[in-house]
Amino acid sequence: MWAGVSSFSPFPEGRMGRSESGARRPRYTSQRCNACGHTCRENRASQSRFRCVACGHMDNADLNAARNILGRAVPSGINVAVVNASVA
């Protein structure tokens, strides 16, 4: 019974032209700078603070990660503007 449940996904691979291999996986989004793209563990100053060691960009860690995820979903400047407007 559980074997069938564990293989079920509401988003089958390939749906809407994206594969499960990378489009929706949030890997390193909390370590990647949304401003310059630099990714490293040291960018996370704390659980809630993000500071890029390459460019100096500072932000709330969750907001920075959300911008990275949104940028992966539909890469465009419009997405960042929408997020910025929603938290302003």
JSON list of N, CA, C and O in Angstrom, two decimals, residues 30-82:
[
{"chain": "A", "resi": 30, "resn": "SER", "atom": "N", "xyz": [19.62, 29.25, 0.12]},
{"chain": "A", "resi": 30, "resn": "SER", "atom": "CA", "xyz": [19.89, 30.05, 1.32]},
{"chain": "A", "resi": 30, "resn": "SER", "atom": "C", "xyz": [21.35, 30.49, 1.39]},
{"chain": "A", "resi": 30, "resn": "SER", "atom": "O", "xyz": [21.69, 31.33, 2.21]},
{"chain": "A", "resi": 31, "resn": "GLN", "atom": "N", "xyz": [22.20, 29.93, 0.54]},
{"chain": "A", "resi": 31, "resn": "GLN", "atom": "CA", "xyz": [23.61, 30.29, 0.53]},
{"chain": "A", "resi": 31, "resn": "GLN", "atom": "C", "xyz": [23.99, 31.13, -0.69]},
{"chain": "A", "resi": 31, "resn": "GLN", "atom": "O", "xyz": [25.08, 31.68, -0.75]},
{"chain": "A", "resi": 32, "resn": "ARG", "atom": "N", "xyz": [23.09, 31.24, -1.66]},
{"chain": "A", "resi": 32, "resn": "ARG", "atom": "CA", "xyz": [23.36, 31.97, -2.90]},
{"chain": "A", "resi": 32, "resn": "ARG", "atom": "C", "xyz": [22.93, 33.43, -2.76]},
{"chain": "A", "resi": 32, "resn": "ARG", "atom": "O", "xyz": [21.84, 33.73, -2.29]},
{"chain": "A", "resi": 33, "resn": "CYS", "atom": "N", "xyz": [23.81, 34.34, -3.18]},
{"chain": "A", "resi": 33, "resn": "CYS", "atom": "CA", "xyz": [23.48, 35.76, -3.16]},
{"chain": "A", "resi": 33, "resn": "CYS", "atom": "C", "xyz": [22.57, 36.08, -4.33]},
{"chain": "A", "resi": 33, "resn": "CYS", "atom": "O", "xyz": [22.91, 35.81, -5.48]},
{"chain": "A", "resi": 34, "resn": "ASN", "atom": "N", "xyz": [21.43, 36.67, -4.03]},
{"chain": "A", "resi": 34, "resn": "ASN", "atom": "CA", "xyz": [20.50, 37.04, -5.09]},
{"chain": "A", "resi": 34, "resn": "ASN", "atom": "C", "xyz": [21.01, 38.20, -5.92]},
{"chain": "A", "resi": 34, "resn": "ASN", "atom": "O", "xyz": [20.62, 38.37, -7.06]},
{"chain": "A", "resi": 35, "resn": "ALA", "atom": "N", "xyz": [21.91, 39.00, -5.38]},
{"chain": "A", "resi": 35, "resn": "ALA", "atom": "CA", "xyz": [22.44, 40.16, -6.09]},
{"chain": "A", "resi": 35, "resn": "ALA", "atom": "C", "xyz": [23.53, 39.79, -7.09]},
{"chain": "A", "resi": 35, "resn": "ALA", "atom": "O", "xyz": [23.51, 40.25, -8.23]},
{"chain": "A", "resi": 36, "resn": "CYS", "atom": "N", "xyz": [24.50, 38.94, -6.68]},
{"chain": "A", "resi": 36, "resn": "CYS", "atom": "CA", "xyz": [25.63, 38.65, -7.56]},
{"chain": "A", "resi": 36, "resn": "CYS", "atom": "C", "xyz": [25.75, 37.18, -7.96]},
{"chain": "A", "resi": 36, "resn": "CYS", "atom": "O", "xyz": [26.51, 36.85, -8.86]},
{"chain": "A", "resi": 37, "resn": "GLY", "atom": "N", "xyz": [25.02, 36.29, -7.29]},
{"chain": "A", "resi": 37, "resn": "GLY", "atom": "CA", "xyz": [25.04, 34.88, -7.63]},
{"chain": "A", "resi": 37, "resn": "GLY", "atom": "C", "xyz": [26.11, 34.06, -6.91]},
{"chain": "A", "resi": 37, "resn": "GLY", "atom": "O", "xyz": [26.16, 32.85, -7.07]},
{"chain": "A", "resi": 38, "resn": "HIS", "atom": "N", "xyz": [26.94, 34.70, -6.10]},
{"chain": "A", "resi": 38, "resn": "HIS", "atom": "CA", "xyz": [27.99, 33.97, -5.37]},
{"chain": "A", "resi": 38, "resn": "HIS", "atom": "C", "xyz": [27.35, 33.04, -4.35]},
{"chain": "A", "resi": 38, "resn": "HIS", "atom": "O", "xyz": [26.48, 33.45, -3.59]},
{"chain": "A", "resi": 39, "resn": "THR", "atom": "N", "xyz": [27.81, 31.79, -4.32]},
{"chain": "A", "resi": 39, "resn": "THR", "atom": "CA", "xyz": [27.26, 30.80, -3.42]},
{"chain": "A", "resi": 39, "resn": "THR", "atom": "C", "xyz": [28.35, 30.22, -2.53]},
{"chain": "A", "resi": 39, "resn": "THR", "atom": "O", "xyz": [29.34, 29.71, -3.02]},
{"chain": "A", "resi": 40, "resn": "CYS", "atom": "N", "xyz": [28.17, 30.34, -1.22]},
{"chain": "A", "resi": 40, "resn": "CYS", "atom": "CA", "xyz": [29.06, 29.69, -0.26]},
{"chain": "A", "resi": 40, "resn": "CYS", "atom": "C", "xyz": [28.40, 29.70, 1.11]},
{"chain": "A", "resi": 40, "resn": "CYS", "atom": "O", "xyz": [27.54, 30.52, 1.40]},
{"chain": "A", "resi": 41, "resn": "ARG", "atom": "N", "xyz": [28.83, 28.77, 1.94]},
{"chain": "A", "resi": 41, "resn": "ARG", "atom": "CA", "xyz": [28.26, 28.60, 3.27]},
{"chain": "A", "resi": 41, "resn": "ARG", "atom": "C", "xyz": [28.44, 29.84, 4.13]},
{"chain": "A", "resi": 41, "resn": "ARG", "atom": "O", "xyz": [27.59, 30.19, 4.95]},
{"chain": "A", "resi": 42, "resn": "GLU", "atom": "N", "xyz": [29.54, 30.54, 3.95]},
{"chain": "A", "resi": 42, "resn": "GLU", "atom": "CA", "xyz": [29.85, 31.71, 4.77]},
{"chain": "A", "resi": 42, "resn": "GLU", "atom": "C", "xyz": [28.91, 32.89, 4.52]},
{"chain": "A", "resi": 42, "resn": "GLU", "atom": "O", "xyz": [28.91, 33.86, 5.27]},
{"chain": "A", "resi": 43, "resn": "ASN", "atom": "N", "xyz": [28.12, 32.84, 3.44]},
{"chain": "A", "resi": 43, "resn": "ASN", "atom": "CA", "xyz": [27.16, 33.92, 3.16]},
{"chain": "A", "resi": 43, "resn": "ASN", "atom": "C", "xyz": [26.07, 34.00, 4.22]},
{"chain": "A", "resi": 43, "resn": "ASN", "atom": "O", "xyz": [25.46, 35.04, 4.39]},
{"chain": "A", "resi": 44, "resn": "ARG", "atom": "N", "xyz": [25.81, 32.90, 4.93]},
{"chain": "A", "resi": 44, "resn": "ARG", "atom": "CA", "xyz": [24.80, 32.91, 5.98]},
{"chain": "A", "resi": 44, "resn": "ARG", "atom": "C", "xyz": [25.43, 33.38, 7.27]},
{"chain": "A", "resi": 44, "resn": "ARG", "atom": "O", "xyz": [26.10, 32.63, 7.97]},
{"chain": "A", "resi": 45, "resn": "ALA", "atom": "N", "xyz": [25.23, 34.64, 7.60]},
{"chain": "A", "resi": 45, "resn": "ALA", "atom": "CA", "xyz": [25.80, 35.21, 8.83]},
{"chain": "A", "resi": 45, "resn": "ALA", "atom": "C", "xyz": [25.16, 34.58, 10.07]},
{"chain": "A", "resi": 45, "resn": "ALA", "atom": "O", "xyz": [25.82, 34.40, 11.08]},
{"chain": "A", "resi": 46, "resn": "SER", "atom": "N", "xyz": [23.88, 34.26, 9.97]},
{"chain": "A", "resi": 46, "resn": "SER", "atom": "CA", "xyz": [23.16, 33.59, 11.05]},
{"chain": "A", "resi": 46, "resn": "SER", "atom": "C", "xyz": [21.93, 32.93, 10.44]},
{"chain": "A", "resi": 46, "resn": "SER", "atom": "O", "xyz": [21.75, 32.96, 9.22]},
{"chain": "A", "resi": 47, "resn": "GLN", "atom": "N", "xyz": [21.09, 32.37, 11.29]},
{"chain": "A", "resi": 47, "resn": "GLN", "atom": "CA", "xyz": [19.88, 31.73, 10.79]},
{"chain": "A", "resi": 47, "resn": "GLN", "atom": "C", "xyz": [18.98, 32.71, 10.05]},
{"chain": "A", "resi": 47, "resn": "GLN", "atom": "O", "xyz": [18.35, 32.36, 9.07]},
{"chain": "A", "resi": 48, "resn": "SER", "atom": "N", "xyz": [18.96, 33.96, 10.47]},
{"chain": "A", "resi": 48, "resn": "SER", "atom": "CA", "xyz": [18.04, 34.92, 9.86]},
{"chain": "A", "resi": 48, "resn": "SER", "atom": "C", "xyz": [18.72, 36.00, 9.02]},
{"chain": "A", "resi": 48, "resn": "SER", "atom": "O", "xyz": [18.06, 36.73, 8.32]},
{"chain": "A", "resi": 49, "resn": "ARG", "atom": "N", "xyz": [20.06, 36.08, 9.09]},
{"chain": "A", "resi": 49, "resn": "ARG", "atom": "CA", "xyz": [20.75, 37.15, 8.36]},
{"chain": "A", "resi": 49, "resn": "ARG", "atom": "C", "xyz": [21.61, 36.58, 7.24]},
{"chain": "A", "resi": 49, "resn": "ARG", "atom": "O", "xyz": [22.30, 35.58, 7.40]},
{"chain": "A", "resi": 50, "resn": "PHE", "atom": "N", "xyz": [21.57, 37.25, 6.09]},
{"chain": "A", "resi": 50, "resn": "PHE", "atom": "CA", "xyz": [22.38, 36.88, 4.93]},
{"chain": "A", "resi": 50, "resn": "PHE", "atom": "C", "xyz": [23.32, 38.04, 4.61]},
{"chain": "A", "resi": 50, "resn": "PHE", "atom": "O", "xyz": [22.90, 39.19, 4.54]},
{"chain": "A", "resi": 51, "resn": "ARG", "atom": "N", "xyz": [24.59, 37.73, 4.43]},
{"chain": "A", "resi": 51, "resn": "ARG", "atom": "CA", "xyz": [25.57, 38.73, 4.01]},
{"chain": "A", "resi": 51, "resn": "ARG", "atom": "C", "xyz": [26.53, 38.06, 3.05]},
{"chain": "A", "resi": 51, "resn": "ARG", "atom": "O", "xyz": [27.25, 37.14, 3.41]},
{"chain": "A", "resi": 52, "resn": "CYS", "atom": "N", "xyz": [26.56, 38.54, 1.80]},
{"chain": "A", "resi": 52, "resn": "CYS", "atom": "CA", "xyz": [27.42, 37.96, 0.77]},
{"chain": "A", "resi": 52, "resn": "CYS", "atom": "C", "xyz": [28.88, 38.37, 1.03]},
{"chain": "A", "resi": 52, "resn": "CYS", "atom": "O", "xyz": [29.18, 39.55, 1.16]},
{"chain": "A", "resi": 53, "resn": "VAL", "atom": "N", "xyz": [29.76, 37.38, 1.07]},
{"chain": "A", "resi": 53, "resn": "VAL", "atom": "CA", "xyz": [31.17, 37.66, 1.30]},
{"chain": "A", "resi": 53, "resn": "VAL", "atom": "C", "xyz": [31.85, 38.21, 0.05]},
{"chain": "A", "resi": 53, "resn": "VAL", "atom": "O", "xyz": [32.93, 38.79, 0.12]},
{"chain": "A", "resi": 54, "resn": "ALA", "atom": "N", "xyz": [31.21, 38.06, -1.12]},
{"chain": "A", "resi": 54, "resn": "ALA", "atom": "CA", "xyz": [31.79, 38.54, -2.37]},
{"chain": "A", "resi": 54, "resn": "ALA", "atom": "C", "xyz": [31.43, 39.99, -2.66]},
{"chain": "A", "resi": 54, "resn": "ALA", "atom": "O", "xyz": [32.30, 40.80, -2.97]},
{"chain": "A", "resi": 55, "resn": "CYS", "atom": "N", "xyz": [30.14, 40.33, -2.55]},
{"chain": "A", "resi": 55, "resn": "CYS", "atom": "CA", "xyz": [29.71, 41.68, -2.93]},
{"chain": "A", "resi": 55, "resn": "CYS", "atom": "C", "xyz": [29.23, 42.53, -1.76]},
{"chain": "A", "resi": 55, "resn": "CYS", "atom": "O", "xyz": [29.00, 43.72, -1.92]},
{"chain": "A", "resi": 56, "resn": "GLY", "atom": "N", "xyz": [29.02, 41.92, -0.58]},
{"chain": "A", "resi": 56, "resn": "GLY", "atom": "CA", "xyz": [28.59, 42.67, 0.59]},
{"chain": "A", "resi": 56, "resn": "GLY", "atom": "C", "xyz": [27.09, 42.85, 0.71]},
{"chain": "A", "resi": 56, "resn": "GLY", "atom": "O", "xyz": [26.60, 43.49, 1.64]},
{"chain": "A", "resi": 57, "resn": "HIS", "atom": "N", "xyz": [26.31, 42.29, -0.23]},
{"chain": "A", "resi": 57, "resn": "HIS", "atom": "CA", "xyz": [24.85, 42.40, -0.18]},
{"chain": "A", "resi": 57, "resn": "HIS", "atom": "C", "xyz": [24.34, 41.82, 1.14]},
{"chain": "A", "resi": 57, "resn": "HIS", "atom": "O", "xyz": [24.73, 40.74, 1.55]},
{"chain": "A", "resi": 58, "resn": "MET", "atom": "N", "xyz": [23.45, 42.57, 1.81]},
{"chain": "A", "resi": 58, "resn": "MET", "atom": "CA", "xyz": [22.86, 42.12, 3.08]},
{"chain": "A", "resi": 58, "resn": "MET", "atom": "C", "xyz": [21.34, 42.07, 2.94]},
{"chain": "A", "resi": 58, "resn": "MET", "atom": "O", "xyz": [20.75, 42.94, 2.30]},
{"chain": "A", "resi": 59, "resn": "ASP", "atom": "N", "xyz": [20.73, 41.03, 3.53]},
{"chain": "A", "resi": 59, "resn": "ASP", "atom": "CA", "xyz": [19.29, 40.86, 3.42]},
{"chain": "A", "resi": 59, "resn": "ASP", "atom": "C", "xyz": [18.83, 39.89, 4.50]},
{"chain": "A", "resi": 59, "resn": "ASP", "atom": "O", "xyz": [19.64, 39.24, 5.15]},
{"chain": "A", "resi": 60, "resn": "ASN", "atom": "N", "xyz": [17.53, 39.78, 4.68]},
{"chain": "A", "resi": 60, "resn": "ASN", "atom": "CA", "xyz": [16.96, 38.74, 5.50]},
{"chain": "A", "resi": 60, "resn": "ASN", "atom": "C", "xyz": [17.22, 37.42, 4.76]},
{"chain": "A", "resi": 60, "resn": "ASN", "atom": "O", "xyz": [17.00, 37.33, 3.55]},
{"chain": "A", "resi": 61, "resn": "ALA", "atom": "N", "xyz": [17.69, 36.40, 5.46]},
{"chain": "A", "resi": 61, "resn": "ALA", "atom": "CA", "xyz": [18.07, 35.14, 4.82]},
{"chain": "A", "resi": 61, "resn": "ALA", "atom": "C", "xyz": [16.89, 34.48, 4.10]},
{"chain": "A", "resi": 61, "resn": "ALA", "atom": "O", "xyz": [17.05, 33.98, 2.98]},
{"chain": "A", "resi": 62, "resn": "ASP", "atom": "N", "xyz": [15.72, 34.49, 4.70]},
{"chain": "A", "resi": 62, "resn": "ASP", "atom": "CA", "xyz": [14.55, 33.87, 4.07]},
{"chain": "A", "resi": 62, "resn": "ASP", "atom": "C", "xyz": [14.12, 34.63, 2.82]},
{"chain": "A", "resi": 62, "resn": "ASP", "atom": "O", "xyz": [13.74, 34.03, 1.82]},
{"chain": "A", "resi": 63, "resn": "LEU", "atom": "N", "xyz": [14.17, 35.95, 2.88]},
{"chain": "A", "resi": 63, "resn": "LEU", "atom": "CA", "xyz": [13.79, 36.76, 1.72]},
{"chain": "A", "resi": 63, "resn": "LEU", "atom": "C", "xyz": [14.78, 36.56, 0.57]},
{"chain": "A", "resi": 63, "resn": "LEU", "atom": "O", "xyz": [14.38, 36.43, -0.59]},
{"chain": "A", "resi": 64, "resn": "ASN", "atom": "N", "xyz": [16.07, 36.50, 0.89]},
{"chain": "A", "resi": 64, "resn": "ASN", "atom": "CA", "xyz": [17.08, 36.25, -0.14]},
{"chain": "A", "resi": 64, "resn": "ASN", "atom": "C", "xyz": [16.85, 34.89, -0.80]},
{"chain": "A", "resi": 64, "resn": "ASN", "atom": "O", "xyz": [16.88, 34.77, -2.02]},
{"chain": "A", "resi": 65, "resn": "ALA", "atom": "N", "xyz": [16.58, 33.86, 0.01]},
{"chain": "A", "resi": 65, "resn": "ALA", "atom": "CA", "xyz": [16.32, 32.52, -0.53]},
{"chain": "A", "resi": 65, "resn": "ALA", "atom": "C", "xyz": [15.04, 32.51, -1.38]},
{"chain": "A", "resi": 65, "resn": "ALA", "atom": "O", "xyz": [15.00, 31.87, -2.43]},
{"chain": "A", "resi": 66, "resn": "ALA", "atom": "N", "xyz": [14.01, 33.21, -0.94]},
{"chain": "A", "resi": 66, "resn": "ALA", "atom": "CA", "xyz": [12.76, 33.28, -1.70]},
{"chain": "A", "resi": 66, "resn": "ALA", "atom": "C", "xyz": [12.98, 33.91, -3.06]},
{"chain": "A", "resi": 66, "resn": "ALA", "atom": "O", "xyz": [12.42, 33.46, -4.06]},
{"chain": "A", "resi": 67, "resn": "ARG", "atom": "N", "xyz": [13.81, 34.93, -3.11]},
{"chain": "A", "resi": 67, "resn": "ARG", "atom": "CA", "xyz": [14.11, 35.56, -4.40]},
{"chain": "A", "resi": 67, "resn": "ARG", "atom": "C", "xyz": [14.86, 34.59, -5.31]},
{"chain": "A", "resi": 67, "resn": "ARG", "atom": "O", "xyz": [14.64, 34.57, -6.52]},
{"chain": "A", "resi": 68, "resn": "ASN", "atom": "N", "xyz": [15.75, 33.80, -4.74]},
{"chain": "A", "resi": 68, "resn": "ASN", "atom": "CA", "xyz": [16.47, 32.80, -5.53]},
{"chain": "A", "resi": 68, "resn": "ASN", "atom": "C", "xyz": [15.53, 31.74, -6.08]},
{"chain": "A", "resi": 68, "resn": "ASN", "atom": "O", "xyz": [15.62, 31.36, -7.25]},
{"chain": "A", "resi": 69, "resn": "ILE", "atom": "N", "xyz": [14.61, 31.26, -5.24]},
{"chain": "A", "resi": 69, "resn": "ILE", "atom": "CA", "xyz": [13.65, 30.25, -5.68]},
{"chain": "A", "resi": 69, "resn": "ILE", "atom": "C", "xyz": [12.74, 30.82, -6.76]},
{"chain": "A", "resi": 69, "resn": "ILE", "atom": "O", "xyz": [12.48, 30.18, -7.78]},
{"chain": "A", "resi": 70, "resn": "LEU", "atom": "N", "xyz": [12.27, 32.03, -6.57]},
{"chain": "A", "resi": 70, "resn": "LEU", "atom": "CA", "xyz": [11.40, 32.67, -7.56]},
{"chain": "A", "resi": 70, "resn": "LEU", "atom": "C", "xyz": [12.15, 32.87, -8.88]},
{"chain": "A", "resi": 70, "resn": "LEU", "atom": "O", "xyz": [11.60, 32.65, -9.95]},
{"chain": "A", "resi": 71, "resn": "GLY", "atom": "N", "xyz": [13.40, 33.25, -8.79]},
{"chain": "A", "resi": 71, "resn": "GLY", "atom": "CA", "xyz": [14.20, 33.42, -10.00]},
{"chain": "A", "resi": 71, "resn": "GLY", "atom": "C", "xyz": [14.41, 32.13, -10.76]},
{"chain": "A", "resi": 71, "resn": "GLY", "atom": "O", "xyz": [14.50, 32.12, -11.99]},
{"chain": "A", "resi": 72, "resn": "ARG", "atom": "N", "xyz": [14.47, 31.00, -10.06]},
{"chain": "A", "resi": 72, "resn": "ARG", "atom": "CA", "xyz": [14.60, 29.70, -10.73]},
{"chain": "A", "resi": 72, "resn": "ARG", "atom": "C", "xyz": [13.29, 29.28, -11.38]},
{"chain": "A", "resi": 72, "resn": "ARG", "atom": "O", "xyz": [13.30, 28.61, -12.40]},
{"chain": "A", "resi": 73, "resn": "ALA", "atom": "N", "xyz": [12.19, 29.65, -10.77]},
{"chain": "A", "resi": 73, "resn": "ALA", "atom": "CA", "xyz": [10.89, 29.25, -11.30]},
{"chain": "A", "resi": 73, "resn": "ALA", "atom": "C", "xyz": [10.61, 29.92, -12.64]},
{"chain": "A", "resi": 73, "resn": "ALA", "atom": "O", "xyz": [10.26, 29.27, -13.61]},
{"chain": "A", "resi": 74, "resn": "VAL", "atom": "N", "xyz": [10.75, 31.21, -12.70]},
{"chain": "A", "resi": 74, "resn": "VAL", "atom": "CA", "xyz": [10.56, 31.98, -13.94]},
{"chain": "A", "resi": 74, "resn": "VAL", "atom": "C", "xyz": [11.61, 33.08, -13.94]},
{"chain": "A", "resi": 74, "resn": "VAL", "atom": "O", "xyz": [11.39, 34.14, -13.35]},
{"chain": "A", "resi": 75, "resn": "PRO", "atom": "N", "xyz": [12.77, 32.83, -14.56]},
{"chain": "A", "resi": 75, "resn": "PRO", "atom": "CA", "xyz": [13.85, 33.80, -14.50]},
{"chain": "A", "resi": 75, "resn": "PRO", "atom": "C", "xyz": [13.52, 35.10, -15.24]},
{"chain": "A", "resi": 75, "resn": "PRO", "atom": "O", "xyz": [13.49, 35.15, -16.45]},
{"chain": "A", "resi": 76, "resn": "SER", "atom": "N", "xyz": [13.24, 36.14, -14.49]},
{"chain": "A", "resi": 76, "resn": "SER", "atom": "CA", "xyz": [13.01, 37.46, -15.06]},
{"chain": "A", "resi": 76, "resn": "SER", "atom": "C", "xyz": [13.07, 38.50, -13.95]},
{"chain": "A", "resi": 76, "resn": "SER", "atom": "O", "xyz": [12.85, 38.20, -12.80]},
{"chain": "A", "resi": 77, "resn": "GLY", "atom": "N", "xyz": [13.37, 39.70, -14.31]},
{"chain": "A", "resi": 77, "resn": "GLY", "atom": "CA", "xyz": [13.42, 40.78, -13.34]},
{"chain": "A", "resi": 77, "resn": "GLY", "atom": "C", "xyz": [12.07, 41.12, -12.77]},
{"chain": "A", "resi": 77, "resn": "GLY", "atom": "O", "xyz": [11.96, 41.70, -11.69]},
{"chain": "A", "resi": 78, "resn": "ILE", "atom": "N", "xyz": [11.00, 40.74, -13.46]},
{"chain": "A", "resi": 78, "resn": "ILE", "atom": "CA", "xyz": [9.65, 41.03, -12.99]},
{"chain": "A", "resi": 78, "resn": "ILE", "atom": "C", "xyz": [9.40, 40.33, -11.66]},
{"chain": "A", "resi": 78, "resn": "ILE", "atom": "O", "xyz": [8.81, 40.88, -10.75]},
{"chain": "A", "resi": 79, "resn": "ASN", "atom": "N", "xyz": [9.88, 39.07, -11.53]},
{"chain": "A", "resi": 79, "resn": "ASN", "atom": "CA", "xyz": [9.66, 38.31, -10.31]},
{"chain": "A", "resi": 79, "resn": "ASN", "atom": "C", "xyz": [10.28, 39.00, -9.10]},
{"chain": "A", "resi": 79, "resn": "ASN", "atom": "O", "xyz": [9.68, 39.07, -8.04]},
{"chain": "A", "resi": 80, "resn": "VAL", "atom": "N", "xyz": [11.49, 39.50, -9.24]},
{"chain": "A", "resi": 80, "resn": "VAL", "atom": "CA", "xyz": [12.15, 40.17, -8.14]},
{"chain": "A", "resi": 80, "resn": "VAL", "atom": "C", "xyz": [11.39, 41.43, -7.76]},
{"chain": "A", "resi": 80, "resn": "VAL", "atom": "O", "xyz": [11.22, 41.74, -6.60]},
{"chain": "A", "resi": 81, "resn": "ALA", "atom": "N", "xyz": [10.89, 42.15, -8.74]},
{"chain": "A", "resi": 81, "resn": "ALA", "atom": "CA", "xyz": [10.11, 43.35, -8.47]},
{"chain": "A", "resi": 81, "resn": "ALA", "atom": "C", "xyz": [8.84, 43.02, -7.69]},
{"chain": "A", "resi": 81, "resn": "ALA", "atom": "O", "xyz": [8.46, 43.77, -6.79]},
{"chain": "A", "resi": 82, "resn": "VAL", "atom": "N", "xyz": [8.21, 41.92, -8.01]},
{"chain": "A", "resi": 82, "resn": "VAL", "atom": "CA", "xyz": [6.99, 41.50, -7.31]},
{"chain": "A", "resi": 82, "resn": "VAL", "atom": "C", "xyz": [7.32, 41.17, -5.86]},
{"chain": "A", "resi": 82, "resn": "VAL", "atom": "O", "xyz": [6.61, 41.60, -4.94]}
]
